[in-house]
Structures are given as C-alpha cells and as structure tokens.
PDB file of C-alpha atoms and ligand atoms in Angstrom:
ATOM      1  CA  MET A   1     103.617 115.241  99.759  1.00  0.00           C
ATOM      2  CA  ARG A   2     103.672 113.061  96.675  1.00  0.00           C
ATOM      3  CA  LEU A   3     106.095 110.187  96.209  1.00  0.00           C
ATOM      4  CA  PHE A   4     106.691 107.800  93.313  1.00  0.00           C
ATOM      5  CA  ASP A   5     108.381 104.453  94.043  1.00  0.00           C
ATOM      6  CA  THR A   6     110.051 103.887  90.674  1.00  0.00           C
ATOM      7  CA  HIS A   7     111.245 100.335  91.418  1.00  0.00           C
ATOM      8  CA  ALA A   8     109.515  97.678  93.507  1.00  0.00           C
ATOM      9  CA  HIS A   9     109.142  93.936  93.063  1.00  0.00           C
ATOM     10  CA  LEU A  10     105.491  93.554  93.998  1.00  0.00           C
ATOM     11  CA  ASP A  11     105.368  90.089  92.430  1.00  0.00           C
ATOM     12  CA  PHE A  12     107.559  88.670  95.205  1.00  0.00           C
ATOM     13  CA  PRO A  13     105.443  86.583  97.627  1.00  0.00           C
ATOM     14  CA  PHE A  14     106.105  88.787 100.669  1.00  0.00           C
ATOM     15  CA  LEU A  15     104.496  91.767  98.896  1.00  0.00           C
ATOM     16  CA  ARG A  16     102.100  89.954  96.579  1.00  0.00           C
ATOM     17  CA  ASP A  17     100.474  87.985  99.393  1.00  0.00           C
ATOM     18  CA  GLN A  18      99.429  91.146 101.242  1.00  0.00           C
ATOM     19  CA  ILE A  19      99.227  93.517  98.294  1.00  0.00           C
ATOM     20  CA  GLU A  20      96.109  95.434  99.374  1.00  0.00           C
ATOM     21  CA  ASP A  21      97.714  96.267 102.741  1.00  0.00           C
ATOM     22  CA  VAL A  22     101.069  97.082 101.138  1.00  0.00           C
ATOM     23  CA  LEU A  23      99.419  99.571  98.771  1.00  0.00           C
ATOM     24  CA  ALA A  24      97.308 101.068 101.570  1.00  0.00           C
ATOM     25  CA  ARG A  25     100.373 101.620 103.739  1.00  0.00           C
ATOM     26  CA  ALA A  26     102.167 103.210 100.777  1.00  0.00           C
ATOM     27  CA  LYS A  27      99.292 105.600 100.189  1.00  0.00           C
ATOM     28  CA  GLU A  28      99.327 106.641 103.863  1.00  0.00           C
ATOM     29  CA  LYS A  29     102.953 107.704 103.395  1.00  0.00           C
ATOM     30  CA  GLY A  30     102.199 109.734 100.257  1.00  0.00           C
ATOM     31  CA  VAL A  31     103.346 107.088  97.744  1.00  0.00           C
ATOM     32  CA  GLU A  32     100.845 107.726  94.974  1.00  0.00           C
ATOM     33  CA  LYS A  33     102.401 105.689  92.188  1.00  0.00           C
ATOM     34  CA  ILE A  34     104.600 102.618  91.801  1.00  0.00           C
ATOM     35  CA  VAL A  35     106.382 100.841  88.963  1.00  0.00           C
ATOM     36  CA  THR A  36     106.682  97.120  89.634  1.00  0.00           C
ATOM     37  CA  ILE A  37     109.540  95.298  87.957  1.00  0.00           C
ATOM     38  CA  GLY A  38     108.752  92.126  86.080  1.00  0.00           C
ATOM     39  CA  ALA A  39     112.203  90.754  85.468  1.00  0.00           C
ATOM     40  CA  SER A  40     113.496  88.782  88.357  1.00  0.00           C
ATOM     41  CA  ARG A  41     112.103  85.280  87.936  1.00  0.00           C
ATOM     42  CA  GLY A  42     112.218  84.884  84.187  1.00  0.00           C
ATOM     43  CA  LEU A  43     108.963  84.817  82.233  1.00  0.00           C
ATOM     44  CA  GLN A  44     106.669  84.224  85.217  1.00  0.00           C
ATOM     45  CA  SER A  45     107.796  87.429  86.908  1.00  0.00           C
ATOM     46  CA  ASN A  46     106.743  89.406  83.848  1.00  0.00           C
ATOM     47  CA  ILE A  47     103.356  87.687  83.732  1.00  0.00           C
ATOM     48  CA  ASP A  48     102.797  88.439  87.433  1.00  0.00           C
ATOM     49  CA  ALA A  49     103.937  92.083  87.187  1.00  0.00           C
ATOM     50  CA  ILE A  50     101.520  92.759  84.340  1.00  0.00           C
ATOM     51  CA  ALA A  51      98.675  91.147  86.277  1.00  0.00           C
ATOM     52  CA  ILE A  52      99.366  93.434  89.261  1.00  0.00           C
ATOM     53  CA  ALA A  53      99.544  96.518  87.030  1.00  0.00           C
ATOM     54  CA  GLU A  54      96.254  95.536  85.420  1.00  0.00           C
ATOM     55  CA  GLU A  55      94.615  95.119  88.809  1.00  0.00           C
ATOM     56  CA  PHE A  56      95.690  98.405  90.386  1.00  0.00           C
ATOM     57  CA  GLU A  57      95.223 101.767  88.724  1.00  0.00           C
ATOM     58  CA  ASN A  58      98.251 103.435  90.337  1.00  0.00           C
ATOM     59  CA  VAL A  59     100.720 100.634  89.496  1.00  0.00           C
ATOM     60  CA  TRP A  60     102.602 100.331  86.198  1.00  0.00           C
ATOM     61  CA  CYS A  61     105.247  97.787  85.246  1.00  0.00           C
ATOM     62  CA  SER A  62     108.418  97.055  83.357  1.00  0.00           C
ATOM     63  CA  ILE A  63     109.289  93.864  81.503  1.00  0.00           C
ATOM     64  CA  GLY A  64     112.632  92.237  80.934  1.00  0.00           C
ATOM     65  CA  LEU A  65     115.265  89.936  82.298  1.00  0.00           C
ATOM     66  CA  HIS A  66     117.471  90.409  85.343  1.00  0.00           C
ATOM     67  CA  PRO A  67     121.207  89.945  84.648  1.00  0.00           C
ATOM     68  CA  HIS A  68     121.272  87.224  87.348  1.00  0.00           C
ATOM     69  CA  ASP A  69     119.095  85.130  85.029  1.00  0.00           C
ATOM     70  CA  ALA A  70     120.936  85.853  81.798  1.00  0.00           C
ATOM     71  CA  GLY A  71     122.551  82.417  81.818  1.00  0.00           C
ATOM     72  CA  LYS A  72     119.232  80.634  82.280  1.00  0.00           C
ATOM     73  CA  CYS A  73     117.094  82.386  79.711  1.00  0.00           C
ATOM     74  CA  ASP A  74     117.304  81.650  76.064  1.00  0.00           C
ATOM     75  CA  MET A  75     116.110  83.617  73.063  1.00  0.00           C
ATOM     76  CA  GLU A  76     112.691  81.994  73.329  1.00  0.00           C
ATOM     77  CA  VAL A  77     112.067  83.865  76.573  1.00  0.00           C
ATOM     78  CA  TYR A  78     113.232  87.118  75.018  1.00  0.00           C
ATOM     79  CA  GLU A  79     110.959  86.632  72.046  1.00  0.00           C
ATOM     80  CA  GLU A  80     108.045  85.721  74.288  1.00  0.00           C
ATOM     81  CA  ILE A  81     108.552  88.883  76.311  1.00  0.00           C
ATOM     82  CA  GLU A  82     108.773  90.970  73.175  1.00  0.00           C
ATOM     83  CA  LYS A  83     105.796  89.392  71.472  1.00  0.00           C
ATOM     84  CA  ARG A  84     103.400  89.030  74.384  1.00  0.00           C
ATOM     85  CA  PHE A  85     104.011  92.034  76.577  1.00  0.00           C
ATOM     86  CA  SER A  86     105.891  94.865  74.942  1.00  0.00           C
ATOM     87  CA  LYS A  87     102.816  96.649  73.596  1.00  0.00           C
ATOM     88  CA  HIS A  88     100.788  96.324  76.799  1.00  0.00           C
ATOM     89  CA  GLU A  89      99.377  99.696  77.884  1.00  0.00           C
ATOM     90  CA  LYS A  90     100.692  99.411  81.469  1.00  0.00           C
ATOM     91  CA  VAL A  91     104.236  98.553  80.420  1.00  0.00           C
ATOM     92  CA  VAL A  92     106.131 101.818  80.826  1.00  0.00           C
ATOM     93  CA  ALA A  93     109.729 100.553  80.710  1.00  0.00           C
ATOM     94  CA  ILE A  94     112.027  97.713  79.718  1.00  0.00           C
ATOM     95  CA  GLY A  95     114.171  96.053  82.387  1.00  0.00           C
ATOM     96  CA  GLU A  96     115.646  95.597  84.745  1.00  0.00           C
ATOM     97  CA  THR A  97     118.556  94.464  82.655  1.00  0.00           C
ATOM     98  CA  GLY A  98     122.269  95.121  82.841  1.00  0.00           C
ATOM     99  CA  LEU A  99     125.482  93.769  84.290  1.00  0.00           C
ATOM    100  CA  ASP A 100     126.172  92.379  87.748  1.00  0.00           C
ATOM    101  CA  TYR A 101     129.827  91.445  88.234  1.00  0.00           C
ATOM    102  CA  PHE A 102     129.462  91.421  92.016  1.00  0.00           C
ATOM    103  CA  TYR A 103     127.287  88.332  92.275  1.00  0.00           C
ATOM    104  CA  ASP A 104     128.373  86.984  88.913  1.00  0.00           C
ATOM    105  CA  HIS A 105     125.383  84.587  88.766  1.00  0.00           C
ATOM    106  CA  ALA A 106     125.592  84.452  84.980  1.00  0.00           C
ATOM    107  CA  PRO A 107     128.593  84.442  82.618  1.00  0.00           C
ATOM    108  CA  LYS A 108     129.640  87.978  81.643  1.00  0.00           C
ATOM    109  CA  GLU A 109     129.252  87.331  77.925  1.00  0.00           C
ATOM    110  CA  GLU A 110     125.669  86.154  78.407  1.00  0.00           C
ATOM    111  CA  GLN A 111     124.906  89.201  80.560  1.00  0.00           C
ATOM    112  CA  LYS A 112     126.309  91.522  77.902  1.00  0.00           C
ATOM    113  CA  PHE A 113     124.406  89.757  75.114  1.00  0.00           C
ATOM    114  CA  TYR A 114     121.017  90.140  76.800  1.00  0.00           C
ATOM    115  CA  PHE A 115     121.832  93.627  78.047  1.00  0.00           C
ATOM    116  CA  ARG A 116     122.262  94.677  74.404  1.00  0.00           C
ATOM    117  CA  LYS A 117     119.124  92.826  73.318  1.00  0.00           C
ATOM    118  CA  TYR A 118     116.958  94.659  75.857  1.00  0.00           C
ATOM    119  CA  LEU A 119     118.607  97.993  75.084  1.00  0.00           C
ATOM    120  CA  GLN A 120     117.692  97.487  71.455  1.00  0.00           C
ATOM    121  CA  LEU A 121     114.154  96.540  72.424  1.00  0.00           C
ATOM    122  CA  SER A 122     113.791  99.710  74.471  1.00  0.00           C
ATOM    123  CA  LYS A 123     114.934 101.751  71.469  1.00  0.00           C
ATOM    124  CA  THR A 124     112.560  99.989  69.078  1.00  0.00           C
ATOM    125  CA  LEU A 125     109.620 100.548  71.446  1.00  0.00           C
ATOM    126  CA  ASP A 126     110.771 104.024  72.502  1.00  0.00           C
ATOM    127  CA  LYS A 127     110.388 103.052  76.164  1.00  0.00           C
ATOM    128  CA  PRO A 128     112.974 103.829  78.845  1.00  0.00           C
ATOM    129  CA  ILE A 129     115.392 101.135  79.904  1.00  0.00           C
ATOM    130  CA  ILE A 130     115.860 100.287  83.605  1.00  0.00           C
ATOM    131  CA  ILE A 131     119.426  99.261  84.259  1.00  0.00           C
ATOM    132  CA  HIS A 132     120.857  97.171  87.067  1.00  0.00           C
ATOM    133  CA  ALA A 133     124.641  97.636  87.299  1.00  0.00           C
ATOM    134  CA  ARG A 134     126.870  96.370  90.057  1.00  0.00           C
ATOM    135  CA  ASP A 135     130.678  96.535  89.930  1.00  0.00           C
ATOM    136  CA  ALA A 136     130.386  97.026  86.197  1.00  0.00           C
ATOM    137  CA  ASP A 137     130.645 100.809  85.775  1.00  0.00           C
ATOM    138  CA  GLU A 138     132.907 100.915  82.721  1.00  0.00           C
ATOM    139  CA  ASP A 139     131.281  98.133  80.706  1.00  0.00           C
ATOM    140  CA  THR A 140     127.826  99.576  81.405  1.00  0.00           C
ATOM    141  CA  ILE A 141     128.764 103.043  80.155  1.00  0.00           C
ATOM    142  CA  THR A 142     130.636 101.643  77.125  1.00  0.00           C
ATOM    143  CA  ILE A 143     127.701  99.478  76.047  1.00  0.00           C
ATOM    144  CA  LEU A 144     125.184 102.296  76.551  1.00  0.00           C
ATOM    145  CA  LYS A 145     127.232 104.565  74.327  1.00  0.00           C
ATOM    146  CA  GLU A 146     127.763 101.871  71.708  1.00  0.00           C
ATOM    147  CA  GLU A 147     124.042 101.139  71.570  1.00  0.00           C
ATOM    148  CA  GLY A 148     123.172 104.837  71.463  1.00  0.00           C
ATOM    149  CA  VAL A 149     120.530 104.637  74.183  1.00  0.00           C
ATOM    150  CA  ARG A 150     119.495 108.006  75.614  1.00  0.00           C
ATOM    151  CA  LYS A 151     116.381 107.182  77.555  1.00  0.00           C
ATOM    152  CA  GLY A 152     116.555 105.358  80.820  1.00  0.00           C
ATOM    153  CA  ILE A 153     117.180 104.894  84.510  1.00  0.00           C
ATOM    154  CA  LEU A 154     120.178 103.524  86.341  1.00  0.00           C
ATOM    155  CA  HIS A 155     118.325 101.938  89.244  1.00  0.00           C
ATOM    156  CA  CYS A 156     119.581 101.493  92.819  1.00  0.00           C
ATOM    157  CA  PHE A 157     122.632 103.517  91.895  1.00  0.00           C
ATOM    158  CA  THR A 158     125.751 102.377  93.781  1.00  0.00           C
ATOM    159  CA  GLY A 159     128.356 103.224  91.154  1.00  0.00           C
ATOM    160  CA  SER A 160     131.223 105.716  91.167  1.00  0.00           C
ATOM    161  CA  LYS A 161     131.054 109.492  90.905  1.00  0.00           C
ATOM    162  CA  TRP A 162     132.572 109.065  87.434  1.00  0.00           C
ATOM    163  CA  MET A 163     129.706 106.798  86.398  1.00  0.00           C
ATOM    164  CA  ALA A 164     127.067 109.195  87.763  1.00  0.00           C
ATOM    165  CA  GLU A 165     128.568 112.092  85.843  1.00  0.00           C
ATOM    166  CA  GLU A 166     128.781 110.097  82.610  1.00  0.00           C
ATOM    167  CA  LEU A 167     125.114 109.175  82.954  1.00  0.00           C
ATOM    168  CA  PHE A 168     123.729 112.658  83.283  1.00  0.00           C
ATOM    169  CA  LYS A 169     125.894 114.180  80.549  1.00  0.00           C
ATOM    170  CA  PRO A 170     123.788 115.123  77.503  1.00  0.00           C
ATOM    171  CA  GLU A 171     125.286 112.227  75.521  1.00  0.00           C
ATOM    172  CA  LEU A 172     123.404 109.696  77.682  1.00  0.00           C
ATOM    173  CA  ASP A 173     120.960 111.970  79.528  1.00  0.00           C
ATOM    174  CA  PHE A 174     119.915 109.258  82.021  1.00  0.00           C
ATOM    175  CA  TYR A 175     117.981 109.431  85.251  1.00  0.00           C
ATOM    176  CA  LEU A 176     119.593 108.086  88.442  1.00  0.00           C
ATOM    177  CA  SER A 177     117.427 106.296  90.970  1.00  0.00           C
ATOM    178  CA  PHE A 178     118.487 105.894  94.592  1.00  0.00           C
ATOM    179  CA  SER A 179     117.325 103.249  97.065  1.00  0.00           C
ATOM    180  CA  GLY A 180     117.341 102.971 100.852  1.00  0.00           C
ATOM    181  CA  ILE A 181     121.119 102.450 100.766  1.00  0.00           C
ATOM    182  CA  VAL A 182     121.531 106.252 100.962  1.00  0.00           C
ATOM    183  CA  THR A 183     120.081 106.130 104.484  1.00  0.00           C
ATOM    184  CA  PHE A 184     122.770 103.706 105.741  1.00  0.00           C
ATOM    185  CA  LYS A 185     125.399 105.176 108.059  1.00  0.00           C
ATOM    186  CA  ASN A 186     128.231 103.654 106.027  1.00  0.00           C
ATOM    187  CA  ALA A 187     127.029 105.075 102.714  1.00  0.00           C
ATOM    188  CA  LYS A 188     127.990 108.712 103.137  1.00  0.00           C
ATOM    189  CA  ASP A 189     129.847 108.749  99.781  1.00  0.00           C
ATOM    190  CA  LEU A 190     126.761 107.485  97.978  1.00  0.00           C
ATOM    191  CA  LEU A 191     124.590 110.117  99.631  1.00  0.00           C
ATOM    192  CA  ASP A 192     127.078 112.757  98.443  1.00  0.00           C
ATOM    193  CA  ILE A 193     126.760 111.442  94.876  1.00  0.00           C
ATOM    194  CA  ALA A 194     122.959 111.502  95.139  1.00  0.00           C
ATOM    195  CA  CYS A 195     123.056 115.092  96.351  1.00  0.00           C
ATOM    196  CA  GLY A 196     125.177 116.037  93.308  1.00  0.00           C
ATOM    197  CA  VAL A 197     122.706 114.685  90.745  1.00  0.00           C
ATOM    198  CA  PRO A 198     120.841 117.467  88.881  1.00  0.00           C
ATOM    199  CA  ILE A 199     117.400 117.935  90.417  1.00  0.00           C
ATOM    200  CA  ASP A 200     115.672 117.125  87.116  1.00  0.00           C
ATOM    201  CA  ARG A 201     117.500 113.763  86.834  1.00  0.00           C
ATOM    202  CA  ILE A 202     116.939 112.160  90.251  1.00  0.00           C
ATOM    203  CA  LEU A 203     114.449 109.454  91.255  1.00  0.00           C
ATOM    204  CA  VAL A 204     113.763 107.457  94.411  1.00  0.00           C
ATOM    205  CA  GLU A 205     112.859 103.794  94.758  1.00  0.00           C
ATOM    206  CA  THR A 206     112.629 100.986  97.312  1.00  0.00           C
ATOM    207  CA  ASP A 207     113.748  97.938  95.296  1.00  0.00           C
ATOM    208  CA  SER A 208     111.426  96.235  97.807  1.00  0.00           C
ATOM    209  CA  PRO A 209     111.321  93.619  99.271  1.00  0.00           C
ATOM    210  CA  TYR A 210     115.102  94.193  99.479  1.00  0.00           C
ATOM    211  CA  LEU A 211     117.208  96.982 100.966  1.00  0.00           C
ATOM    212  CA  ALA A 212     114.900  98.437 103.603  1.00  0.00           C
ATOM    213  CA  PRO A 213     116.118 101.896 104.595  1.00  0.00           C
ATOM    214  CA  THR A 214     117.021 102.963 108.089  1.00  0.00           C
ATOM    215  CA  PRO A 215     115.096 102.727 110.492  1.00  0.00           C
ATOM    216  CA  HIS A 216     113.751  99.473 108.978  1.00  0.00           C
ATOM    217  CA  ARG A 217     117.160  98.156 107.934  1.00  0.00           C
ATOM    218  CA  GLY A 218     117.391  94.360 108.011  1.00  0.00           C
ATOM    219  CA  LYS A 219     113.635  93.897 107.731  1.00  0.00           C
ATOM    220  CA  LYS A 220     111.596  93.317 104.584  1.00  0.00           C
ATOM    221  CA  ASN A 221     111.113  96.461 102.516  1.00  0.00           C
ATOM    222  CA  GLU A 222     107.931  97.859 100.985  1.00  0.00           C
ATOM    223  CA  PRO A 223     106.942 100.930  98.909  1.00  0.00           C
ATOM    224  CA  ALA A 224     105.826 102.983 101.943  1.00  0.00           C
ATOM    225  CA  PHE A 225     109.484 103.141 103.031  1.00  0.00           C
ATOM    226  CA  VAL A 226     110.578 105.166  99.986  1.00  0.00           C
ATOM    227  CA  TYR A 227     109.715 108.100 102.197  1.00  0.00           C
ATOM    228  CA  HIS A 228     112.937 107.584 104.204  1.00  0.00           C
ATOM    229  CA  THR A 229     115.086 107.631 101.071  1.00  0.00           C
ATOM    230  CA  ALA A 230     113.536 110.890  99.856  1.00  0.00           C
ATOM    231  CA  ALA A 231     113.974 112.399 103.340  1.00  0.00           C
ATOM    232  CA  ALA A 232     117.680 111.455 103.442  1.00  0.00           C
ATOM    233  CA  ILE A 233     118.462 113.019 100.066  1.00  0.00           C
ATOM    234  CA  ALA A 234     116.349 116.118 100.750  1.00  0.00           C
ATOM    235  CA  ALA A 235     118.210 116.637 104.050  1.00  0.00           C
ATOM    236  CA  GLY A 236     121.560 116.072 102.341  1.00  0.00           C
ATOM    237  CA  LYS A 237     120.712 118.700  99.757  1.00  0.00           C
ATOM    238  CA  GLY A 238     119.434 121.092 102.417  1.00  0.00           C
ATOM    239  CA  MET A 239     116.096 121.047 100.653  1.00  0.00           C
ATOM    240  CA  ASP A 240     112.593 120.932 101.984  1.00  0.00           C
ATOM    241  CA  LEU A 241     111.219 117.344 101.726  1.00  0.00           C
ATOM    242  CA  ASP A 242     108.048 118.419  99.913  1.00  0.00           C
ATOM    243  CA  THR A 243     109.976 120.326  97.284  1.00  0.00           C
ATOM    244  CA  PHE A 244     112.446 117.493  96.718  1.00  0.00           C
ATOM    245  CA  SER A 245     109.697 114.873  96.512  1.00  0.00           C
ATOM    246  CA  ASN A 246     107.776 116.953  93.998  1.00  0.00           C
ATOM    247  CA  HIS A 247     110.800 117.146  91.725  1.00  0.00           C
ATOM    248  CA  ALA A 248     111.408 113.394  91.956  1.00  0.00           C
ATOM    249  CA  TYR A 249     107.695 112.762  91.354  1.00  0.00           C
ATOM    250  CA  GLU A 250     107.640 114.906  88.231  1.00  0.00           C
ATOM    251  CA  ASN A 251     110.880 113.342  86.983  1.00  0.00           C
ATOM    252  CA  ALA A 252     109.328 109.884  87.257  1.00  0.00           C
ATOM    253  CA  HIS A 253     106.367 110.978  85.152  1.00  0.00           C
ATOM    254  CA  ARG A 254     108.685 112.455  82.530  1.00  0.00           C
ATOM    255  CA  VAL A 255     110.870 109.365  82.170  1.00  0.00           C
ATOM    256  CA  PHE A 256     107.955 106.897  82.107  1.00  0.00           C
ATOM    257  CA  GLY A 257     105.838 109.102  79.829  1.00  0.00           C
ATOM    258  CA  LEU A 258     102.975 109.303  82.335  1.00  0.00           C
ATOM    259  CA  GLU A 259     100.606 112.206  82.785  1.00  0.00           C
ATOM    260  CA  LEU A 260     100.917 114.176  85.995  1.00  0.00           C
TER     261      LEU A 260
HETATM  262 ZN1   ZN B   1     118.448  95.618  90.404  1.00  0.00          ZN
HETATM  263 ZN1   ZN B   2     115.172  95.381  91.325  1.00  0.00          ZN
END
C-alpha cells in the first residue's frame, strides 16, 4: 500500500526534533511521500520547511502564510516569500492560506487581502494553492471564483456539502483533502461528504502534529497516522483500502505535479 500525506507541519518542534524516527515510522505504514507546510509561523516556518524538504528526498513543501497570522505579517514578508522561495525546486504548492472565521485570530479584511495575494501568486507560478477554510464557506468560494483559480486543494475539509460540491465542479476543479477528523465518532456527516467526493479528486492528510485520528485521538499526530484516515474513507466507500489509497496517491502526484 502506498500513502501520501499531503499536509503535515514537520517544522513544529514535536516532529522536527525526532524527524528521522517520524519518517521511519511513516515509511513502515506505507507513507511514501509527504508535503510539509511552511506557513504557520510566518517567515521562519517557510525557511524551516524548505530545509526539511532539502534534507529528505521524499518530502516536498509549500510556502505561504496561515490566515491566523494575516494580521501580523506585512507585505515585506509576502515579498520575501515570493522572492526567496517561490522558485525553489522542492516547493510544490503555495499555502496554506485562506480564511478562518472560527478562531478569528486576524481581522477578516486582512485575511481576505492576503488570501487574494497568495491566490494570485499561485496563478503566476502555476503551482496549486493549499487553502485553509473554517466557518468561511461562502467567502472562500466567492473569492476563488473572483480570482479565477482552478488549481488547488481545500485542506482538512470541514465545510458543508454545498461547499464540497462547488469545489469539485469544473468551474473550480479543486481537490479535497481530509484529515483524521473523518475517523471521529461525531463526524459522521463529514465522512459522508468525503465518501461523496469523486475518486479522482480526493486526498488524505494528517495536518500533524494536530488532529490525531482515532485510535490516537488526543495525542500528538504524525504522518504514519494518515493510514487511519484512508482506512475510514475506504470503509465508508465500501472500497478496498489498497485501491482507495492508490487513487489518493495518484491524485496527490497529479495536483503537485510530481512524477509517480
Ligand atoms: Zn489549516
Ligand atoms: Zn495545516
């Protein structure tokens, strides 16, 4: 079985400090490739993510700015990210960026401003955008349509059925990535949405070190655990785990432009 963890934060100390072991445990569980997200601690997170991707052959990275930080980062950071990292050979995506109205750590207008900036960057570079959206279904879809972006991933999808269907319509043609939340007992509706996503548009991720799936819920998460997320969706679809994982694996290669 081959798995691709499309979204991990390997630069966070819990994972970074034991990275060799983390990657070895992932490999044991069939996780052959990982994209680490360099967007969650401003500029330094991007620097660290690139360093990890340079060090390990089977790790790639994305660059950007998390919506939580949109109020703290000025244009200088954006320009630095664009200038220093966007052409790097291991950068396969832009993000995570987007809108988070649940935590509301940054003013909505700032979030929207930087969301648009990174969408435009992804278009200029022709790299997929990785979107973080929480309690912001309508604004996210509206902005995506206004910016005319047709290449990307809605990560850790927790939106409505309406949002899911908008995303995989040909007008947007997005990929939807599901995290360990689909394994939680109280997330039956989300699992149903995941099972309704076309098989050529679905991805799996850990979002580690957060959101450990059942049976590790409440503990720190790591890429090896993406296995449980794939197993939950495969079972929900009545599909053999190997077959499902292969589809998700191939989808990840297609969206990131990587060779199989
Ligand atoms: Zn996120
Ligand atoms: Zn994330």
